[in-house]
Amino acid sequence: MQNILPALSHVQKRLADAAANAGRADQTVQLIAVSKTFETPDILPVLEAGQRLFGENRVQEAQKKWPGLRKIYNGIELHLIGPLQSNKVEDAVQLFDVIQTLDRPKLATALAREIKKNNAKTLIYVQVNTGREAQKAGILPEDFEGFMRLAKAELGEHVVGLMCIPPVDEDPRPHFHMLRSMAASQHLPHLSMGMSADFEIAIAEGATHVRVGSAIFGTRPKAPIVSA
Ligand SMILES: *Cc1c(COP(=O)(O)O)cnc(C)c1O
């Protein structure tokens, strides 16, 4: 595989090195390959190489790509990492194994209803706006405790983690650190943080899931990171 997909191998090596440096077993960190904007022909070799966790940021785009791929490959785990509109909740629950972007009470209620209706096993992460950015989605740190009470009341055991996207122009480490202590305070085992440029730092700060796009697939043709 080394020669076929050097970019994926390189990311796997970076991940293993970062885990080792943090004194962690590398199986404690899951690599989510972020395939947004890339088409099936770009995704197939990554699946062939054995990668099974993928992230998409748009429900409709994921619906076009993944049902077909799931017929060919077993064990695919799909994560929604972009904002979820209320009118897409039904589709999202049917398609995604993990929804990382719970960010408002109304969405918690809608997700709870759909999960119950579909008897789904969907796992939910709460997105936290650690940098308090106006344009970015996520629960503000000061609202976090109250929101977690509501989310757990609505969704119970489905809520298992937190996710954040630090401000692009800041050192991400304090943001990762903050997210880790928030997760610990709520006994949430999953921590989704770190992207192509900073996932080693996230692993040092306790990430269990890193979301890596361009370092695997190359530069995206269009569509900037959607986070609001
Ligand atoms: C696009 C995206 C990523 C991946 O970003 P890269 O810098 O390409 O690794 C990770 N997380 C979210 C929420 C994204 O939208």
Tab-separated table of C-alpha atoms and ligand atoms in Angstrom:
chain	number	residue	atom	x	y	z
A	1	MET	CA	0.000	0.000	0.000
A	2	GLN	CA	2.966	2.257	0.703
A	3	ASN	CA	3.476	3.063	-2.980
A	4	ILE	CA	-0.171	3.196	-3.915
A	5	LEU	CA	-1.256	5.693	-1.294
A	6	PRO	CA	1.771	7.498	0.130
A	7	ALA	CA	-0.391	10.304	1.538
A	8	LEU	CA	-2.520	7.934	3.637
A	9	SER	CA	0.555	5.997	4.795
A	10	HIS	CA	2.230	9.231	5.766
A	11	VAL	CA	-0.774	10.325	7.839
A	12	GLN	CA	-0.910	6.901	9.529
A	13	LYS	CA	2.771	7.247	10.397
A	14	ARG	CA	2.307	10.769	11.756
A	15	LEU	CA	-0.605	9.495	13.848
A	16	ALA	CA	1.382	6.541	15.226
A	17	ASP	CA	4.363	8.784	16.055
A	18	ALA	CA	2.160	11.346	17.796
A	19	ALA	CA	0.475	8.609	19.834
A	20	ALA	CA	3.837	7.131	20.810
A	21	ASN	CA	5.155	10.564	21.822
A	22	ALA	CA	2.073	11.020	23.997
A	23	GLY	CA	2.606	7.600	25.586
A	24	ARG	CA	-0.592	6.296	24.034
A	25	ALA	CA	-1.300	3.112	22.072
A	26	ASP	CA	-2.074	4.144	18.494
A	27	GLN	CA	-5.350	2.161	18.546
A	28	THR	CA	-6.616	4.752	21.032
A	29	VAL	CA	-6.703	7.315	18.200
A	30	GLN	CA	-9.125	6.817	15.298
A	31	LEU	CA	-8.403	8.369	11.922
A	32	ILE	CA	-11.432	9.884	10.193
A	33	ALA	CA	-10.673	10.464	6.500
A	34	VAL	CA	-12.571	13.622	5.532
A	35	SER	CA	-13.774	12.983	1.981
A	36	LYS	CA	-15.968	16.071	1.508
A	37	THR	CA	-15.844	17.496	-2.042
A	38	PHE	CA	-14.088	14.333	-3.303
A	39	GLU	CA	-15.858	11.901	-5.594
A	40	THR	CA	-16.077	8.132	-5.510
A	41	PRO	CA	-13.006	7.541	-7.738
A	42	ASP	CA	-10.864	9.412	-5.186
A	43	ILE	CA	-12.424	7.555	-2.250
A	44	LEU	CA	-12.135	4.017	-3.654
A	45	PRO	CA	-8.336	3.679	-3.255
A	46	VAL	CA	-8.592	4.856	0.352
A	47	LEU	CA	-11.221	2.174	1.018
A	48	GLU	CA	-9.063	-0.385	-0.799
A	49	ALA	CA	-6.194	0.529	1.518
A	50	GLY	CA	-8.381	-0.492	4.449
A	51	GLN	CA	-9.556	2.885	5.766
A	52	ARG	CA	-13.123	2.588	7.114
A	53	LEU	CA	-13.907	5.816	9.040
A	54	PHE	CA	-14.935	8.742	6.862
A	55	GLY	CA	-16.198	12.264	7.519
A	56	GLU	CA	-18.553	14.331	5.388
A	57	ASN	CA	-19.844	17.833	6.065
A	58	ARG	CA	-23.016	17.824	3.957
A	59	VAL	CA	-25.908	15.392	4.209
A	60	GLN	CA	-26.933	15.624	0.557
A	61	GLU	CA	-23.422	15.148	-0.774
A	62	ALA	CA	-22.915	12.119	1.480
A	63	GLN	CA	-26.222	10.604	0.320
A	64	LYS	CA	-24.962	10.615	-3.243
A	65	LYS	CA	-21.682	8.863	-2.446
A	66	TRP	CA	-22.013	6.488	0.467
A	67	PRO	CA	-25.012	4.155	0.047
A	68	GLY	CA	-23.348	2.745	-3.104
A	69	LEU	CA	-19.956	2.355	-1.443
A	70	ARG	CA	-21.561	0.626	1.537
A	71	LYS	CA	-22.855	-2.086	-0.791
A	72	ILE	CA	-19.259	-2.874	-1.789
A	73	TYR	CA	-17.330	-2.397	1.473
A	74	ASN	CA	-18.202	-3.709	4.922
A	75	GLY	CA	-17.530	-1.871	8.143
A	76	ILE	CA	-17.770	1.702	6.901
A	77	GLU	CA	-18.372	4.199	9.727
A	78	LEU	CA	-19.630	7.564	8.547
A	79	HIS	CA	-19.317	10.758	10.612
A	80	LEU	CA	-21.216	13.989	9.980
A	81	ILE	CA	-18.809	16.832	10.773
A	82	GLY	CA	-20.716	19.751	9.241
A	83	PRO	CA	-23.744	21.715	10.432
A	84	LEU	CA	-27.060	19.856	10.470
A	85	GLN	CA	-30.293	21.594	9.507
A	86	SER	CA	-33.457	20.446	11.232
A	87	ASN	CA	-35.095	19.402	7.958
A	88	LYS	CA	-32.193	17.015	7.230
A	89	VAL	CA	-32.285	15.211	10.562
A	90	GLU	CA	-34.212	12.197	9.273
A	91	ASP	CA	-31.767	11.638	6.399
A	92	ALA	CA	-28.776	12.216	8.656
A	93	VAL	CA	-29.903	9.626	11.224
A	94	GLN	CA	-30.461	7.076	8.476
A	95	LEU	CA	-27.075	7.673	6.843
A	96	PHE	CA	-24.555	8.559	9.553
A	97	ASP	CA	-23.203	6.393	12.373
A	98	VAL	CA	-21.937	9.424	14.266
A	99	ILE	CA	-23.237	13.004	14.223
A	100	GLN	CA	-20.549	15.311	15.606
A	101	THR	CA	-22.350	18.617	15.324
A	102	LEU	CA	-25.122	18.804	17.906
A	103	ASP	CA	-25.170	22.527	18.698
A	104	ARG	CA	-28.672	23.596	19.764
A	105	PRO	CA	-31.629	22.425	21.866
A	106	LYS	CA	-34.048	22.130	18.943
A	107	LEU	CA	-31.643	19.797	17.163
A	108	ALA	CA	-31.326	17.594	20.261
A	109	THR	CA	-35.104	17.180	20.314
A	110	ALA	CA	-35.294	16.437	16.589
A	111	LEU	CA	-32.428	13.926	16.779
A	112	ALA	CA	-34.007	12.170	19.753
A	113	ARG	CA	-37.275	11.803	17.878
A	114	GLU	CA	-35.661	10.368	14.737
A	115	ILE	CA	-33.323	8.048	16.620
A	116	LYS	CA	-36.283	6.622	18.504
A	117	LYS	CA	-38.403	6.280	15.383
A	118	ASN	CA	-35.626	4.444	13.513
A	119	ASN	CA	-34.442	2.526	16.558
A	120	ALA	CA	-31.024	3.853	15.492
A	121	LYS	CA	-27.696	3.418	17.267
A	122	THR	CA	-26.439	6.847	16.176
A	123	LEU	CA	-23.729	8.297	18.388
A	124	ILE	CA	-23.839	12.026	19.056
A	125	TYR	CA	-21.076	14.514	19.850
A	126	VAL	CA	-21.726	18.054	21.027
A	127	GLN	CA	-19.858	20.723	19.077
A	128	VAL	CA	-18.266	23.363	21.308
A	129	ASN	CA	-17.330	26.814	20.032
A	130	THR	CA	-14.191	27.001	22.174
A	131	GLY	CA	-13.041	30.223	20.489
A	132	ARG	CA	-16.431	31.954	20.911
A	133	GLU	CA	-16.362	32.881	17.215
A	134	ALA	CA	-19.512	34.628	16.006
A	135	GLN	CA	-19.479	32.890	12.616
A	136	LYS	CA	-18.856	29.418	14.016
A	137	ALA	CA	-21.359	26.823	15.169
A	138	GLY	CA	-21.168	25.192	18.581
A	139	ILE	CA	-22.201	25.621	22.184
A	140	LEU	CA	-20.394	28.423	24.019
A	141	PRO	CA	-18.240	27.234	26.941
A	142	GLU	CA	-20.395	29.125	29.458
A	143	ASP	CA	-23.545	27.372	28.179
A	144	PHE	CA	-21.986	23.934	28.070
A	145	GLU	CA	-23.107	22.491	31.403
A	146	GLY	CA	-26.702	23.526	30.935
A	147	PHE	CA	-26.748	22.250	27.389
A	148	MET	CA	-25.311	18.882	28.448
A	149	ARG	CA	-28.163	18.430	30.931
A	150	LEU	CA	-30.657	18.992	28.150
A	151	ALA	CA	-28.763	16.818	25.631
A	152	LYS	CA	-28.505	13.927	28.084
A	153	ALA	CA	-32.186	14.243	28.994
A	154	GLU	CA	-33.158	14.088	25.308
A	155	LEU	CA	-30.565	11.681	23.973
A	156	GLY	CA	-29.284	9.743	26.986
A	157	GLU	CA	-26.541	7.239	26.213
A	158	HIS	CA	-26.307	8.353	22.586
A	159	VAL	CA	-24.269	11.391	23.657
A	160	VAL	CA	-20.699	10.155	23.888
A	161	GLY	CA	-18.364	12.931	22.849
A	162	LEU	CA	-17.339	16.481	22.047
A	163	MET	CA	-15.998	18.123	18.916
A	164	CYS	CA	-14.336	21.482	18.257
A	165	ILE	CA	-12.792	23.507	15.434
A	166	PRO	CA	-10.363	26.036	16.939
A	167	PRO	CA	-9.992	29.495	15.358
A	168	VAL	CA	-7.670	29.266	12.333
A	169	ASP	CA	-5.379	32.059	13.502
A	170	GLU	CA	-4.769	30.824	17.049
A	171	ASP	CA	-2.632	28.211	18.752
A	172	PRO	CA	-5.049	25.247	18.870
A	173	ARG	CA	-3.546	23.671	21.983
A	174	PRO	CA	-5.494	25.621	24.625
A	175	HIS	CA	-8.701	24.890	22.707
A	176	PHE	CA	-7.952	21.166	22.616
A	177	HIS	CA	-7.053	21.293	26.285
A	178	MET	CA	-10.320	23.023	27.163
A	179	LEU	CA	-12.359	20.489	25.187
A	180	ARG	CA	-10.632	17.618	26.935
A	181	SER	CA	-11.458	18.905	30.402
A	182	MET	CA	-15.053	19.592	29.379
A	183	ALA	CA	-15.378	15.997	28.159
A	184	ALA	CA	-13.812	14.658	31.347
A	185	SER	CA	-16.204	16.689	33.502
A	186	GLN	CA	-19.146	15.012	31.732
A	187	HIS	CA	-17.581	11.529	31.480
A	188	LEU	CA	-17.722	11.613	27.688
A	189	PRO	CA	-15.202	9.154	26.175
A	190	HIS	CA	-14.940	10.516	22.593
A	191	LEU	CA	-12.960	13.639	21.697
A	192	SER	CA	-12.987	14.738	18.044
A	193	MET	CA	-10.292	17.338	17.463
A	194	GLY	CA	-7.357	17.964	15.168
A	195	MET	CA	-7.191	18.317	11.381
A	196	SER	CA	-4.415	17.972	8.771
A	197	ALA	CA	-2.333	20.827	10.150
A	198	ASP	CA	-2.593	20.176	13.878
A	199	PHE	CA	-3.669	16.610	14.634
A	200	GLU	CA	-0.405	15.746	16.415
A	201	ILE	CA	-1.119	18.470	18.964
A	202	ALA	CA	-4.688	17.175	19.330
A	203	ILE	CA	-3.382	13.658	20.003
A	204	ALA	CA	-1.010	15.026	22.650
A	205	GLU	CA	-4.063	16.695	24.222
A	206	GLY	CA	-6.136	13.512	24.244
A	207	ALA	CA	-8.009	13.343	20.903
A	208	THR	CA	-9.668	9.978	20.288
A	209	HIS	CA	-10.777	10.961	16.755
A	210	VAL	CA	-8.807	13.163	14.351
A	211	ARG	CA	-10.454	14.530	11.192
A	212	VAL	CA	-7.974	14.589	8.334
A	213	GLY	CA	-8.906	15.683	4.827
A	214	SER	CA	-6.332	17.446	2.660
A	215	ALA	CA	-3.339	15.502	4.032
A	216	ILE	CA	-4.970	12.323	2.653
A	217	PHE	CA	-6.930	13.450	-0.403
A	218	GLY	CA	-4.974	16.526	-1.445
A	219	THR	CA	-6.104	20.124	-1.714
A	220	ARG	CA	-9.851	20.502	-2.093
A	221	PRO	CA	-10.968	21.935	-5.413
A	222	LYS	CA	-13.602	24.237	-3.881
A	223	ALA	CA	-15.708	24.633	-0.728
A	224	PRO	CA	-13.843	26.029	2.265
A	225	ILE	CA	-14.316	24.482	5.694
A	226	VAL	CA	-17.942	24.948	6.573
A	227	SER	CA	-18.292	25.593	10.228
A	228	ALA	CA	-21.214	27.935	10.689
B	1	LIG	C1	-12.857	19.944	6.176
B	1	LIG	C2	-12.876	19.624	7.620
B	1	LIG	C3	-11.811	18.912	8.212
B	1	LIG	C4	-10.572	18.463	7.460
B	1	LIG	O1	-9.737	19.557	7.226
B	1	LIG	P1	-8.267	19.352	6.608
B	1	LIG	O2	-7.561	20.586	6.987
B	1	LIG	O3	-8.444	19.189	5.128
B	1	LIG	O4	-7.679	18.145	7.228
B	1	LIG	C5	-11.921	18.612	9.557
B	1	LIG	N1	-12.997	18.994	10.293
B	1	LIG	C6	-14.017	19.676	9.754
B	1	LIG	C7	-15.172	20.053	10.614
B	1	LIG	C8	-14.005	20.004	8.404
B	1	LIG	O5	-15.030	20.709	7.885
